[in-house]
Structure formats: C-alpha cells, structure tokens
C-alpha cells in the first residue's frame, strides 16, 4: 500500500483508495486515505517545519531544491511510467512531463535568489525597502489530468520562497505526488516541509481549505470547486490561487496553410485525451476555409493512434475513468440534439479500459451547451465566422478565459485579434500554452493569479514594506 507522507512518517490513514489503471479498468494500487486527524497532523508538521525552513537563505533552499531536481531527473523514467499507467497518458507525453517536473524545480532553485525587493525613494527621506517573505503553510490541491506537473508548478515556487506545503493530490491519481514527496526527503529537504495526504476532496481538501493554520490554498481543478474553495477561504481572508476550467478557442483565418493548422488543431484539442484545461475545444474557422479545414481535420483526427499508453506509437490513451468517458459520450449526444453534426469519433474501443476515439462536431453555434461548457474529453466543436469582429465575439463568448490560439499570416490582423481576445494565455501561429519562464493562468472564470515564471514567486510570498527613519 502507498502510505501518506506526514513529516518523516509513512501512515496508513483511514481506509484505502483503490487506484484504477484507465487502460485496463483494473486496480493499479491501494493508497492510504487521510483521516481528518491525519490532515491536522500534516498541517501541524508543516507549521513546525516552517520555523526552520523559512529561516534558511534562499541560496540554501535553492541548493536543496537543485538536489531534488537531480533526483527527479534520475527517477524520470520511473515517474513517467507511473504517470502513464495511472492517468492513461501516452508514455512519450509522460516522459516529457517528468523532464518538465525536474526543469521546473531547477528553475525555482535558481530563481529564488534573484527575486529581489526594492529600495524606494519616499517623500520623507530615510530608507524604505521591500522584503519578500513566505506566507507560512500552503495547502496545494491538484487535479488528475497532469498530476505531477501541476503539483510541481505550485510546490516548487512555494518551497523556494520558504513556505512549507501540505499537498492533496486527486484521489484518482495520487501515485506520483507520493513519490515526489519521498524524493524530496531523499534530497535532504527536511521532514515536514513537504507533506502528501491523498483523501477525498469534499472532506480532506475542504478541511485543508478551512484550516486556520493554512495561509494560502493553491488550487487547480473545476471552476465550481474553485468557487467553493474561495467561499471557504474567505472566512480567514486566506490567499487563494485558482487555476480553473477552460473552453479555449482556436481561431483560424483562411489565409493560413490549412493542412498544417489542421494537424495542430487536432493535437491541441485531443492531447491528453482532451482532458486538458487548455484544450482548444472550440475551433472557429473563417467560412471560406471551412470545408478545406474540415476535410484535413477529420483526416488527421481519424489517423490518430488511440491505444495502450505504454506503447511508444500511441498518440491518445484512454480517458481517466468510466465516468469521464460517459460525460464525453453524453456531450456528443447533446451536441447532436442541439443540431451539431458528428463527423467522426465517439467510439469505444473493443477492449477493456476507458478508450473513446476523438470526436468532431461541426455546426456549433452560440448558446449550445457543447459550445459553452467544458467537456474535458476528446470532443472538438467547429464553428464558422465571416468577419474579424465576429471571430473575436465568438472567442470571448464563454465564461472562461484561459488559453487559445490564433492562426493568420496577416501580421496586423494577428496583433489586433490577439489584443482583443480575453484569455490569460494566447499563442499566435502556435499551439503551445505553457512556457516555464512565462506566466500561465486564466482570466474571467478560468481563475485567479498566475503560475510559472517569476510571477509564481510573487504568488507564494507577501511583500513587506519597512521604513527606516534616518534623521
Ligand atoms: P476537481 O475540482 O473535481 O478536483 C480537483 C482537486 O480538488 C482534487 O484533488 C479534488 O479531490 C479536490 N476537491 C474536490 N472538491 C473539493 C472541495 N470541496 N474542497 C477542496 N478540495 C476539493 O477537478 P478535476 O476533475 O480533478 O480536474 C479537472 C478540472 O481541472 C477541469 O475543470 C480542468 O479544466 C481543471 N484544470 C485546470 C487547469 C488550469 O491550469 N487552469 C489545469 C488542469 C485542470
């Protein structure tokens, strides 16, 4: 059984979570589930560890984080296989993610001693300086789609800044989080600095959010859960960072190389089986390119290799659970009943596991549920537009504002549309949403705050202002 990690103790918790392997539908592991008392102990351990960890210099913390990064790199293949089996993602993607985890820890190990305060000229004279100080115990609550990547985006800057962490992974995917906790200890990071407590979100996650000794919650998950977390956090004016849902637009003007963009469009909506907050699941195509695009998009989508995550050729694995597959199937049916036309996909594979072939719905219009709601599965909806203004209006026409892409060879139009689209992240003539060195996060109901880059260090510290009277 995988046990909880609280301080330097491995605990059996209160009952067990059976983790299912999505590619087989069979049990993969038994994991201890934290009880409320375990959660309270984890917070107490983190509070105790904060007293010493926060006093270390950023250089000293950075050195330990470098060792942690090196250990992650040394165990990258093990982490990748664990993640591929637990989430069902293709092994090639999981390998990239394990490398990215090591790079992220390394980035913050090196960034934190370059995170300077200011010296400010105030009217009164004297000396006015700002300090960046850690917040205290930080609770991190993460989802199941990129378990080790999203945990690391939070824990690396949080630890670098001198906070201590209680990490609650999703019950479906707790395995790599527990392994990261072990590797941190092995790297010499003191016990209690990083605690890992799997358990049900509604009980253990909620208790972490409500805990008076937790200074901040870093959360990634559904918008509805984020709303509940923000309401609970308000009780103690607790800081919150929220990375929530998305329904990202892929805006395609007719002047582009349609074949190339169709390949990119397939990749950017069906990667991770569509279970990606940045999935470009609303494809907005200029009407004059619509037919050409659809032909290429369907061809590319039908050629995607759906299969065993551990097979090197696989491009799309199963969905995370039977429930997640049913949600996608239901949305396909809803889309048809709303008047959309299914062009391909939506088929289960004749094998165990939660496989579903990638589906394309054409004829999306504002007001349809499949156009406005996050599906979080391999379902793309295609819509058409006639003018630049209409493209912008459609792109901005949901409660979300996380990510998106824009394809055009007209530079001025690219600049105009890029500025008018209200998403936290937008890529022009590219599908990439994430750059370790640049801020990532959502506008509107896609979230609050930014991760990655130097911005994340601001999110895990408080600015203090100290004035010295010199006369
Ligand atoms: P979820 O909100 O159901 O769960 C996320 C985490 O919150 C889990 O660890 C869960 O146990 C916990 N949780 C659930 N209820 C809770 C509560 N009341 N209090 C405290 N914790 C609680 O989300 P999910 O289904 O695991 O993940 C999918 C969602 O995550 C999608 O909406 C997706 O868009 C979003 N997501 C966003 C980003 C981003 O960066 N914006 C990245 C990945 C995923």
GROMACS .gro file of N, CA, C and O in nm, residues 235-307:
model
  292
  235UNK      N    1  -1.338   3.301   0.493
  235UNK     CA    2  -1.353   3.301   0.640
  235UNK      C    3  -1.229   3.357   0.710
  235UNK      O    4  -1.240   3.427   0.809
  236UNK      N    5  -1.112   3.318   0.662
  236UNK     CA    6  -0.987   3.364   0.725
  236UNK      C    7  -0.910   3.461   0.635
  236UNK      O    8  -0.791   3.483   0.653
  237UNK      N    9  -0.976   3.518   0.536
  237UNK     CA   10  -0.907   3.602   0.436
  237UNK      C   11  -0.782   3.528   0.388
  237UNK      O   12  -0.673   3.584   0.375
  238UNK      N   13  -0.802   3.400   0.364
  238UNK     CA   14  -0.691   3.317   0.319
  238UNK      C   15  -0.659   3.351   0.173
  238UNK      O   16  -0.750   3.375   0.095
  239UNK      N   17  -0.531   3.352   0.139
  239UNK     CA   18  -0.494   3.375  -0.001
  239UNK      C   19  -0.537   3.254  -0.084
  239UNK      O   20  -0.530   3.141  -0.035
  240UNK      N   21  -0.579   3.280  -0.206
  240UNK     CA   22  -0.610   3.168  -0.296
  240UNK      C   23  -0.548   3.193  -0.434
  240UNK      O   24  -0.547   3.306  -0.482
  241UNK      N   25  -0.496   3.087  -0.491
  241UNK     CA   26  -0.456   3.090  -0.632
  241UNK      C   27  -0.544   2.986  -0.699
  241UNK      O   28  -0.550   2.872  -0.653
  242UNK      N   29  -0.614   3.024  -0.805
  242UNK     CA   30  -0.710   2.931  -0.868
  242UNK      C   31  -0.679   2.915  -1.016
  242UNK      O   32  -0.677   3.014  -1.090
  243UNK      N   33  -0.654   2.793  -1.056
  243UNK     CA   34  -0.641   2.760  -1.199
  243UNK      C   35  -0.759   2.672  -1.232
  243UNK      O   36  -0.764   2.556  -1.188
  244UNK      N   37  -0.854   2.726  -1.308
  244UNK     CA   38  -0.982   2.656  -1.321
  244UNK      C   39  -1.006   2.608  -1.465
  244UNK      O   40  -0.912   2.584  -1.538
  245UNK      N   41  -1.131   2.595  -1.500
  245UNK     CA   42  -1.165   2.533  -1.627
  245UNK      C   43  -1.140   2.624  -1.747
  245UNK      O   44  -1.104   2.741  -1.733
  246UNK      N   45  -1.161   2.568  -1.864
  246UNK     CA   46  -1.143   2.645  -1.986
  246UNK      C   47  -1.231   2.591  -2.099
  246UNK      O   48  -1.286   2.481  -2.090
  247UNK      N   49  -1.248   2.674  -2.201
  247UNK     CA   50  -1.317   2.631  -2.324
  247UNK      C   51  -1.249   2.711  -2.435
  247UNK      O   52  -1.304   2.806  -2.491
  248UNK      N   53  -1.124   2.676  -2.457
  248UNK     CA   54  -1.036   2.767  -2.531
  248UNK      C   55  -1.064   2.767  -2.681
  248UNK      O   56  -1.087   2.663  -2.742
  249UNK      N   57  -1.060   2.887  -2.741
  249UNK     CA   58  -1.084   2.900  -2.884
  249UNK      C   59  -0.957   2.876  -2.967
  249UNK      O   60  -0.847   2.906  -2.922
  250UNK      N   61  -0.976   2.821  -3.084
  250UNK     CA   62  -0.871   2.808  -3.184
  250UNK      C   63  -0.922   2.885  -3.306
  250UNK      O   64  -1.010   2.836  -3.377
  251UNK      N   65  -0.870   3.004  -3.328
  251UNK     CA   66  -0.926   3.093  -3.431
  251UNK      C   67  -0.842   3.079  -3.557
  251UNK      O   68  -0.721   3.104  -3.556
  252UNK      N   69  -0.906   3.038  -3.665
  252UNK     CA   70  -0.832   3.007  -3.788
  252UNK      C   71  -0.882   3.095  -3.903
  252UNK      O   72  -0.997   3.081  -3.945
  253UNK      N   73  -0.795   3.184  -3.951
  253UNK     CA   74  -0.831   3.266  -4.067
  253UNK      C   75  -0.793   3.190  -4.195
  253UNK      O   76  -0.705   3.102  -4.193
  254UNK      N   77  -0.859   3.227  -4.304
  254UNK     CA   78  -0.848   3.148  -4.428
  254UNK      C   79  -0.712   3.161  -4.497
  254UNK      O   80  -0.682   3.085  -4.588
  255UNK      N   81  -0.628   3.257  -4.454
  255UNK     CA   82  -0.501   3.279  -4.524
  255UNK      C   83  -0.391   3.182  -4.483
  255UNK      O   84  -0.279   3.192  -4.532
  256UNK      N   85  -0.420   3.086  -4.393
  256UNK     CA   86  -0.313   3.000  -4.341
  256UNK      C   87  -0.297   2.871  -4.421
  256UNK      O   88  -0.382   2.840  -4.507
  257UNK      N   89  -0.192   2.798  -4.394
  257UNK     CA   90  -0.172   2.664  -4.450
  257UNK      C   91  -0.266   2.569  -4.374
  257UNK      O   92  -0.238   2.529  -4.262
  258UNK      N   93  -0.379   2.538  -4.438
  258UNK     CA   94  -0.486   2.466  -4.369
  258UNK      C   95  -0.442   2.326  -4.323
  258UNK      O   96  -0.478   2.280  -4.215
  259UNK      N   97  -0.360   2.260  -4.404
  259UNK     CA   98  -0.312   2.125  -4.368
  259UNK      C   99  -0.235   2.130  -4.236
  259UNK      O  100  -0.257   2.050  -4.145
  260UNK      N  101  -0.143   2.226  -4.228
  260UNK     CA  102  -0.059   2.238  -4.109
  260UNK      C  103  -0.145   2.272  -3.987
  260UNK      O  104  -0.131   2.212  -3.880
  261UNK      N  105  -0.235   2.366  -4.005
  261UNK     CA  106  -0.318   2.409  -3.892
  261UNK      C  107  -0.412   2.296  -3.848
  261UNK      O  108  -0.439   2.280  -3.729
  262UNK      N  109  -0.458   2.215  -3.941
  262UNK     CA  110  -0.546   2.102  -3.904
  262UNK      C  111  -0.471   2.005  -3.814
  262UNK      O  112  -0.526   1.953  -3.716
  263UNK      N  113  -0.343   1.980  -3.845
  263UNK     CA  114  -0.263   1.890  -3.760
  263UNK      C  115  -0.246   1.950  -3.620
  263UNK      O  116  -0.263   1.884  -3.519
  264UNK      N  117  -0.218   2.080  -3.618
  264UNK     CA  118  -0.201   2.148  -3.489
  264UNK      C  119  -0.332   2.148  -3.411
  264UNK      O  120  -0.334   2.132  -3.289
  265UNK      N  121  -0.441   2.170  -3.484
  265UNK     CA  122  -0.572   2.178  -3.417
  265UNK      C  123  -0.606   2.044  -3.351
  265UNK      O  124  -0.657   2.039  -3.239
  266UNK      N  125  -0.574   1.934  -3.420
  266UNK     CA  126  -0.602   1.801  -3.364
  266UNK      C  127  -0.518   1.779  -3.239
  266UNK      O  128  -0.568   1.734  -3.135
  267UNK      N  129  -0.392   1.815  -3.249
  267UNK     CA  130  -0.303   1.796  -3.134
  267UNK      C  131  -0.349   1.880  -3.016
  267UNK      O  132  -0.350   1.835  -2.901
  268UNK      N  133  -0.392   2.004  -3.044
  268UNK     CA  134  -0.421   2.093  -2.932
  268UNK      C  135  -0.557   2.070  -2.870
  268UNK      O  136  -0.587   2.127  -2.766
  269UNK      N  137  -0.640   1.985  -2.930
  269UNK     CA  138  -0.766   1.952  -2.860
  269UNK      C  139  -0.765   1.807  -2.810
  269UNK      O  140  -0.825   1.777  -2.707
  270UNK      N  141  -0.694   1.718  -2.878
  270UNK     CA  142  -0.702   1.576  -2.839
  270UNK      C  143  -0.584   1.526  -2.756
  270UNK      O  144  -0.586   1.412  -2.709
  271UNK      N  145  -0.482   1.609  -2.737
  271UNK     CA  146  -0.371   1.566  -2.650
  271UNK      C  147  -0.428   1.538  -2.510
  271UNK      O  148  -0.525   1.602  -2.467
  272UNK      N  149  -0.369   1.444  -2.440
  272UNK     CA  150  -0.415   1.402  -2.307
  272UNK      C  151  -0.563   1.362  -2.312
  272UNK      O  152  -0.639   1.384  -2.217
  273UNK      N  153  -0.605   1.308  -2.427
  273UNK     CA  154  -0.744   1.266  -2.450
  273UNK      C  155  -0.843   1.380  -2.424
  273UNK      O  156  -0.955   1.358  -2.378
  274UNK      N  157  -0.797   1.503  -2.453
  274UNK     CA  158  -0.887   1.619  -2.438
  274UNK      C  159  -0.902   1.663  -2.294
  274UNK      O  160  -0.972   1.761  -2.266
  275UNK      N  161  -0.836   1.594  -2.203
  275UNK     CA  162  -0.850   1.627  -2.061
  275UNK      C  163  -0.742   1.729  -2.024
  275UNK      O  164  -0.648   1.701  -1.951
  276UNK      N  165  -0.755   1.844  -2.082
  276UNK     CA  166  -0.654   1.948  -2.071
  276UNK      C  167  -0.728   2.080  -2.056
  276UNK      O  168  -0.812   2.113  -2.139
  277UNK      N  169  -0.694   2.153  -1.950
  277UNK     CA  170  -0.764   2.280  -1.927
  277UNK      C  171  -0.743   2.376  -2.043
  277UNK      O  172  -0.823   2.464  -2.066
  278UNK      N  173  -0.632   2.360  -2.117
  278UNK     CA  174  -0.602   2.449  -2.230
  278UNK      C  175  -0.651   2.393  -2.364
  278UNK      O  176  -0.623   2.452  -2.469
  279UNK      N  177  -0.718   2.279  -2.364
  279UNK     CA  178  -0.762   2.218  -2.490
  279UNK      C  179  -0.835   2.321  -2.576
  279UNK      O  180  -0.926   2.389  -2.528
  280UNK      N  181  -0.791   2.332  -2.702
  280UNK     CA  182  -0.859   2.425  -2.794
  280UNK      C  183  -0.982   2.352  -2.847
  280UNK      O  184  -0.981   2.296  -2.957
  281UNK      N  185  -1.088   2.350  -2.765
  281UNK     CA  186  -1.203   2.266  -2.796
  281UNK      C  187  -1.309   2.338  -2.878
  281UNK      O  188  -1.405   2.278  -2.924
  282UNK      N  189  -1.293   2.470  -2.895
  282UNK     CA  190  -1.384   2.545  -2.984
  282UNK      C  191  -1.301   2.592  -3.102
  282UNK      O  192  -1.212   2.677  -3.088
  283UNK      N  193  -1.328   2.536  -3.218
  283UNK     CA  194  -1.248   2.571  -3.336
  283UNK      C  195  -1.329   2.666  -3.423
  283UNK      O  196  -1.436   2.629  -3.473
  284UNK      N  197  -1.282   2.788  -3.434
  284UNK     CA  198  -1.353   2.893  -3.506
  284UNK      C  199  -1.282   2.912  -3.640
  284UNK      O  200  -1.166   2.955  -3.642
  285UNK      N  201  -1.348   2.878  -3.749
  285UNK     CA  202  -1.284   2.881  -3.881
  285UNK      C  203  -1.352   2.983  -3.971
  285UNK      O  204  -1.477   2.987  -3.977
  286UNK      N  205  -1.272   3.061  -4.041
  286UNK     CA  206  -1.329   3.156  -4.138
  286UNK      C  207  -1.404   3.076  -4.245
  286UNK      O  208  -1.353   2.975  -4.296
  287UNK      N  209  -1.524   3.123  -4.277
  287UNK     CA  210  -1.615   3.041  -4.359
  287UNK      C  211  -1.552   2.997  -4.492
  287UNK      O  212  -1.572   2.883  -4.536
  288UNK      N  213  -1.472   3.083  -4.552
  288UNK     CA  214  -1.416   3.048  -4.684
  288UNK      C  215  -1.316   2.931  -4.676
  288UNK      O  216  -1.284   2.869  -4.777
  289UNK      N  217  -1.267   2.900  -4.554
  289UNK     CA  218  -1.172   2.788  -4.539
  289UNK      C  219  -1.238   2.667  -4.472
  289UNK      O  220  -1.173   2.564  -4.451
  290UNK      N  221  -1.367   2.679  -4.440
  290UNK     CA  222  -1.435   2.580  -4.357
  290UNK      C  223  -1.427   2.438  -4.415
  290UNK      O  224  -1.381   2.346  -4.349
  291UNK      N  225  -1.466   2.424  -4.541
  291UNK     CA  226  -1.468   2.288  -4.600
  291UNK      C  227  -1.328   2.230  -4.610
  291UNK      O  228  -1.305   2.113  -4.576
  292UNK      N  229  -1.233   2.311  -4.656
  292UNK     CA  230  -1.094   2.264  -4.670
  292UNK      C  231  -1.041   2.220  -4.534
  292UNK      O  232  -0.977   2.117  -4.519
  293UNK      N  233  -1.070   2.302  -4.434
  293UNK     CA  234  -1.021   2.270  -4.300
  293UNK      C  235  -1.085   2.140  -4.250
  293UNK      O  236  -1.015   2.051  -4.199
  294UNK      N  237  -1.216   2.129  -4.265
  294UNK     CA  238  -1.285   2.010  -4.211
  294UNK      C  239  -1.228   1.882  -4.270
  294UNK      O  240  -1.204   1.784  -4.199
  295UNK      N  241  -1.207   1.882  -4.403
  295UNK     CA  242  -1.154   1.761  -4.467
  295UNK      C  243  -1.021   1.721  -4.405
  295UNK      O  244  -0.999   1.605  -4.368
  296UNK      N  245  -0.932   1.819  -4.389
  296UNK     CA  246  -0.800   1.789  -4.334
  296UNK      C  247  -0.811   1.750  -4.186
  296UNK      O  248  -0.745   1.656  -4.140
  297UNK      N  249  -0.896   1.819  -4.114
  297UNK     CA  250  -0.909   1.797  -3.969
  297UNK      C  251  -0.964   1.656  -3.941
  297UNK      O  252  -0.914   1.583  -3.854
  298UNK      N  253  -1.063   1.616  -4.017
  298UNK     CA  254  -1.120   1.482  -3.998
  298UNK      C  255  -1.015   1.376  -4.033
  298UNK      O  256  -0.996   1.277  -3.959
  299UNK      N  257  -0.943   1.399  -4.142
  299UNK     CA  258  -0.841   1.301  -4.184
  299UNK      C  259  -0.734   1.285  -4.075
  299UNK      O  260  -0.701   1.173  -4.036
  300UNK      N  261  -0.685   1.397  -4.025
  300UNK     CA  262  -0.580   1.390  -3.922
  300UNK      C  263  -0.635   1.322  -3.796
  300UNK      O  264  -0.571   1.236  -3.735
  301UNK      N  265  -0.755   1.360  -3.759
  301UNK     CA  266  -0.814   1.306  -3.634
  301UNK      C  267  -0.834   1.155  -3.645
  301UNK      O  268  -0.804   1.080  -3.551
  302UNK      N  269  -0.882   1.111  -3.761
  302UNK     CA  270  -0.904   0.967  -3.777
  302UNK      C  271  -0.773   0.888  -3.782
  302UNK      O  272  -0.772   0.768  -3.758
  303UNK      N  273  -0.664   0.958  -3.811
  303UNK     CA  274  -0.535   0.887  -3.818
  303UNK      C  275  -0.465   0.881  -3.682
  303UNK      O  276  -0.360   0.815  -3.669
  304UNK      N  277  -0.518   0.948  -3.581
  304UNK     CA  278  -0.451   0.944  -3.450
  304UNK      C  279  -0.452   0.802  -3.395
  304UNK      O  280  -0.555   0.732  -3.403
  305UNK      N  281  -0.341   0.760  -3.340
  305UNK     CA  282  -0.331   0.624  -3.287
  305UNK      C  283  -0.381   0.625  -3.142
  305UNK      O  284  -0.318   0.683  -3.054
  306UNK      N  285  -0.496   0.561  -3.122
  306UNK     CA  286  -0.555   0.552  -2.988
  306UNK      C  287  -0.524   0.413  -2.935
  306UNK      O  288  -0.554   0.313  -3.001
  307UNK      N  289  -0.461   0.406  -2.819
  307UNK     CA  290  -0.429   0.272  -2.769
  307UNK      C  291  -0.354   0.273  -2.638
  307UNK      O  292  -0.364   0.369  -2.560
   0.00000   0.00000   0.00000
